[in-house]
Coordinates of N, CA and C in Angstrom, one line a residue:
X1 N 0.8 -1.2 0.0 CA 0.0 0.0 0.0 C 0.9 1.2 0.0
X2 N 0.5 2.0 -0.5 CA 1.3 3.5 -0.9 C 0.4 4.2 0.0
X3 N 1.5 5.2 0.7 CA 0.7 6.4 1.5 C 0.9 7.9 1.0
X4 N 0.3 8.5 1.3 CA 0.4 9.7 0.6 C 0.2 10.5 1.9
X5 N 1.7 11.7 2.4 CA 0.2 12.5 3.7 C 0.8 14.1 2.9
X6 N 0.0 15.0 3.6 CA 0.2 16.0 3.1 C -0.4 16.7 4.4
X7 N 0.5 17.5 4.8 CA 0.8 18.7 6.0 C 0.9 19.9 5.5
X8 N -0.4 20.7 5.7 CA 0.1 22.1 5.1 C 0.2 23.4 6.4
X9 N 1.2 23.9 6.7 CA 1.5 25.2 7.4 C 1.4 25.0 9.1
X10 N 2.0 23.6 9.4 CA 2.2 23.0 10.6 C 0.8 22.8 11.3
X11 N -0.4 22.5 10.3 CA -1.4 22.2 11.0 C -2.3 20.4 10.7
X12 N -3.1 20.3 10.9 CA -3.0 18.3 10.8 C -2.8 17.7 10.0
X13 N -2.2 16.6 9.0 CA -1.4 16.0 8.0 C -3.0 15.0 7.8
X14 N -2.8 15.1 6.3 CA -4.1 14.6 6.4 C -3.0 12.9 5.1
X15 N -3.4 12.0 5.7 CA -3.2 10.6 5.0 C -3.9 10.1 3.8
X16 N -3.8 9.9 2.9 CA -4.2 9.2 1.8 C -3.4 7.4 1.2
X17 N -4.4 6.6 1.7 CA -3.8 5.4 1.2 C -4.2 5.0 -0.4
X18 N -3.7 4.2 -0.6 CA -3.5 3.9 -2.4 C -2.7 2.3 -2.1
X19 N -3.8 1.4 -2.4 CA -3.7 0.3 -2.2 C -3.8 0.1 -3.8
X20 N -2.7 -1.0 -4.0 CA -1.8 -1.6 -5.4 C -3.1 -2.5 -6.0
X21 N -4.5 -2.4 -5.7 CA -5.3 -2.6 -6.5 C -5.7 -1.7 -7.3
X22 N -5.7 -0.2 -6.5 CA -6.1 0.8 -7.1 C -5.3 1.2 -8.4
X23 N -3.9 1.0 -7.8 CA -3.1 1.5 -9.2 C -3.3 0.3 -10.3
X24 N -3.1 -0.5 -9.6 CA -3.3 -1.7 -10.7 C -4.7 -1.2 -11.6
X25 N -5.7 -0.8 -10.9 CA -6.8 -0.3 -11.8 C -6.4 0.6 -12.6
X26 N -5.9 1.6 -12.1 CA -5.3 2.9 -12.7 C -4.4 2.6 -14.2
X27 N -3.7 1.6 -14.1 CA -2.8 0.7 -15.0 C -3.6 0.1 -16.0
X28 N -4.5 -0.3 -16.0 CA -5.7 -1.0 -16.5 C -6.2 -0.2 -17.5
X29 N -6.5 1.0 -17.0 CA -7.5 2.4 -17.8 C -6.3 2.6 -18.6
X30 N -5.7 3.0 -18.1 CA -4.4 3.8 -18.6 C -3.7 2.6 -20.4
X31 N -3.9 1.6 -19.8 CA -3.2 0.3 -21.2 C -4.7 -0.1 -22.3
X32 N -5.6 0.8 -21.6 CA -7.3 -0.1 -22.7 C -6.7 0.3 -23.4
X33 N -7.4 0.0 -24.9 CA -7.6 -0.1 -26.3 C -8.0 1.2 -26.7
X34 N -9.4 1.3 -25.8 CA -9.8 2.3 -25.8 C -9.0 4.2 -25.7
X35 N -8.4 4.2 -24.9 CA -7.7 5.3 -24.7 C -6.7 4.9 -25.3
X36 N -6.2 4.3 -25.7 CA -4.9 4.2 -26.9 C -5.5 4.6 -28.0
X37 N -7.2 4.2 -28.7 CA -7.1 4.5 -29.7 C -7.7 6.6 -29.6
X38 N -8.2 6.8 -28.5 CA -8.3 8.2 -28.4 C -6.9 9.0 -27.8
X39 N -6.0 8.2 -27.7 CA -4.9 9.3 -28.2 C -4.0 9.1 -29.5
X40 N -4.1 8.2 -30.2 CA -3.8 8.0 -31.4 C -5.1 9.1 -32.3
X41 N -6.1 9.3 -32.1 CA -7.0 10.1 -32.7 C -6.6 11.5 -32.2
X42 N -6.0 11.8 -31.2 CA -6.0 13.5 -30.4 C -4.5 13.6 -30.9
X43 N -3.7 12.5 -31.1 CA -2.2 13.1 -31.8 C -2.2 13.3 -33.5
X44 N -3.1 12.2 -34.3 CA -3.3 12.7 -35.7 C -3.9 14.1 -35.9
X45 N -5.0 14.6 -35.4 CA -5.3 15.8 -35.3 C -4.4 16.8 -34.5
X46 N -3.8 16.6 -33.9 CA -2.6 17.9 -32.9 C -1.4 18.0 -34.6
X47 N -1.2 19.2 -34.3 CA -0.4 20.1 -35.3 C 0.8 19.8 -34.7
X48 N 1.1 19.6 -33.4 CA 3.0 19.1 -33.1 C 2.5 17.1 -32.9
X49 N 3.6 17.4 -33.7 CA 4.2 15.7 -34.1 C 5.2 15.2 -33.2
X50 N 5.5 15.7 -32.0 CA 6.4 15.5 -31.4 C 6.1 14.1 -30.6
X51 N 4.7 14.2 -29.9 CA 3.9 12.9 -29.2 C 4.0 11.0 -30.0
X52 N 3.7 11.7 -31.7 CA 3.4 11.0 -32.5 C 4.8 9.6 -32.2
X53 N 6.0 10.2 -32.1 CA 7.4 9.2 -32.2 C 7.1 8.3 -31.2
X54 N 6.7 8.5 -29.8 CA 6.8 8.0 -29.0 C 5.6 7.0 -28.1
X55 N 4.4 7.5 -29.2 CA 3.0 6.8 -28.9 C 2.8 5.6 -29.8
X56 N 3.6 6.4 -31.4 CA 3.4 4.5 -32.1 C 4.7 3.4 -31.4
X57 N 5.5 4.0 -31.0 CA 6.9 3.0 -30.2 C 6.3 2.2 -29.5
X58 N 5.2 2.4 -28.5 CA 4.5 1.5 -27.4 C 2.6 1.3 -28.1
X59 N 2.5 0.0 -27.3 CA 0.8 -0.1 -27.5 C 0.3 -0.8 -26.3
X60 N -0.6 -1.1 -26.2 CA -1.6 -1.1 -25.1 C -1.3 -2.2 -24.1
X61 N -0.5 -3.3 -25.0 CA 0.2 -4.8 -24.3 C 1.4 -4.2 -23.8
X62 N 2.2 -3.7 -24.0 CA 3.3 -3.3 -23.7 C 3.5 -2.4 -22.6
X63 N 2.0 -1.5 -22.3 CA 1.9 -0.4 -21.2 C 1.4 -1.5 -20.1
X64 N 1.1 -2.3 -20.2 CA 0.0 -3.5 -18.9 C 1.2 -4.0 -18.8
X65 N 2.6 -4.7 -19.5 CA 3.0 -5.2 -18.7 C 4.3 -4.3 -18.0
X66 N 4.5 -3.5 -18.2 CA 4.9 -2.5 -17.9 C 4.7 -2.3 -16.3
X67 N 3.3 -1.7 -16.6 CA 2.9 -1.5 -14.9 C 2.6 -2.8 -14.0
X68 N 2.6 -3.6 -14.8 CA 2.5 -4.7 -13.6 C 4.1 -5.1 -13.3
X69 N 4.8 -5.2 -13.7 CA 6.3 -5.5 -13.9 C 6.8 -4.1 -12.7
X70 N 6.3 -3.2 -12.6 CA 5.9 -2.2 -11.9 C 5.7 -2.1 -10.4
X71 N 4.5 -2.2 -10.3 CA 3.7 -3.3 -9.5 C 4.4 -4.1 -8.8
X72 N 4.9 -5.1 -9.3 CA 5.5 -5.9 -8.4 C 6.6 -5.9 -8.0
X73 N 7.5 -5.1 -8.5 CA 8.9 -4.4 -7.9 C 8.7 -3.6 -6.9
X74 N 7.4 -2.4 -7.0 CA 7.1 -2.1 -5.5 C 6.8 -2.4 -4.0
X75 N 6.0 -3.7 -4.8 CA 6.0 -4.0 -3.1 C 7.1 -5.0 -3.0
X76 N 8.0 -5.3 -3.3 CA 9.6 -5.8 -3.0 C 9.8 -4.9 -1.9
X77 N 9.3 -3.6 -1.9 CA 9.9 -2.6 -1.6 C 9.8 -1.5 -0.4
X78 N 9.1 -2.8 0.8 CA 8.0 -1.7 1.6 C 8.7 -1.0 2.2
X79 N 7.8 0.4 2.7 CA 8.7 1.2 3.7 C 9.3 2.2 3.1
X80 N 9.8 2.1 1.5 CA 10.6 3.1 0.7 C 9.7 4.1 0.9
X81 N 10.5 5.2 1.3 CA 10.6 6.8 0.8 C 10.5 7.3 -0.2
X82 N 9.5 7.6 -1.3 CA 9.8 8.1 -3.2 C 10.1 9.3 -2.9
X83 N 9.0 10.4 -2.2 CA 9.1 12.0 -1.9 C 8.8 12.3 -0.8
X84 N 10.1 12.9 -0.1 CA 9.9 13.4 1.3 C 10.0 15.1 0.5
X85 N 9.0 16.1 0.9 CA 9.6 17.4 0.6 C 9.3 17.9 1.2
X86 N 10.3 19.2 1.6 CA 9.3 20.9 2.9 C 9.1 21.9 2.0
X87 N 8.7 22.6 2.5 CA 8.5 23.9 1.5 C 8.6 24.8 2.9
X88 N 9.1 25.9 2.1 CA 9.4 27.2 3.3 C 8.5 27.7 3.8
X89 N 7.0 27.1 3.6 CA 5.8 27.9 3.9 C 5.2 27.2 4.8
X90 N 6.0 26.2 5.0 CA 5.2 24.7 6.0 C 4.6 23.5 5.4
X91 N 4.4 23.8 4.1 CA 4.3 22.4 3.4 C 4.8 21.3 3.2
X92 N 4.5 20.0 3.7 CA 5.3 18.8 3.6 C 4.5 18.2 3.0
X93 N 5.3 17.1 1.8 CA 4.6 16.3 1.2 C 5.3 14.9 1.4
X94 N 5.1 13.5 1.8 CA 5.7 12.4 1.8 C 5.2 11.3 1.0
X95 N 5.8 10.6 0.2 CA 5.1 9.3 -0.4 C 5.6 8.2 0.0
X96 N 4.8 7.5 0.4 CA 5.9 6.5 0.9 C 5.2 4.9 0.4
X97 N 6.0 3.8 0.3 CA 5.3 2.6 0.5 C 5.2 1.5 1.4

């Protein structure tokens, strides 16, 4: 499970969990067919070609196993630190797994 907290201006940190089904869903949307073929439709129509190199390089098999390959390297991994940050105004941000 991934935690997310967020502390703004030394007052209560509020927690967000993100349990590795969720991303795995998230992984899921992100590799359909469907939204592959509506960004393949939103980059033929866009005037910069720049997207175009790097969207036909990958397809929708390739993004699933990706994140799952992903996925399971993380939780190898409990306890890791990704972003600890402060900000001068009292904002802390942590992600952790």
């Amino acid at each position: 499970m991934m935690k997310v907290r967020v502390q703004v201006e030394n007052r209560r940190q509020i927690t967000v969990p993100l349990p590795f089904a969720f991303l795995r869903l998230i992984g899921a949307v992100v590799s359909s067919k469907f939204v592959w073929k509506q960004a393949n439709r939103w980059v033929n129509h866009s005037k910069n070609k720049e997207y175009e190199k790097w969207l036909l390089a990958m397809d929708a098999t390739m993004i699933r196993k990706i994140v799952r390959s992903f996925l399971a390297e993380l939780k190898q991994h409990k306890g890791l630190v990704l972003v600890d940050v402060a900000l001068e105004d009292g904002t802390k941000v942590k992600v952790q797994l």
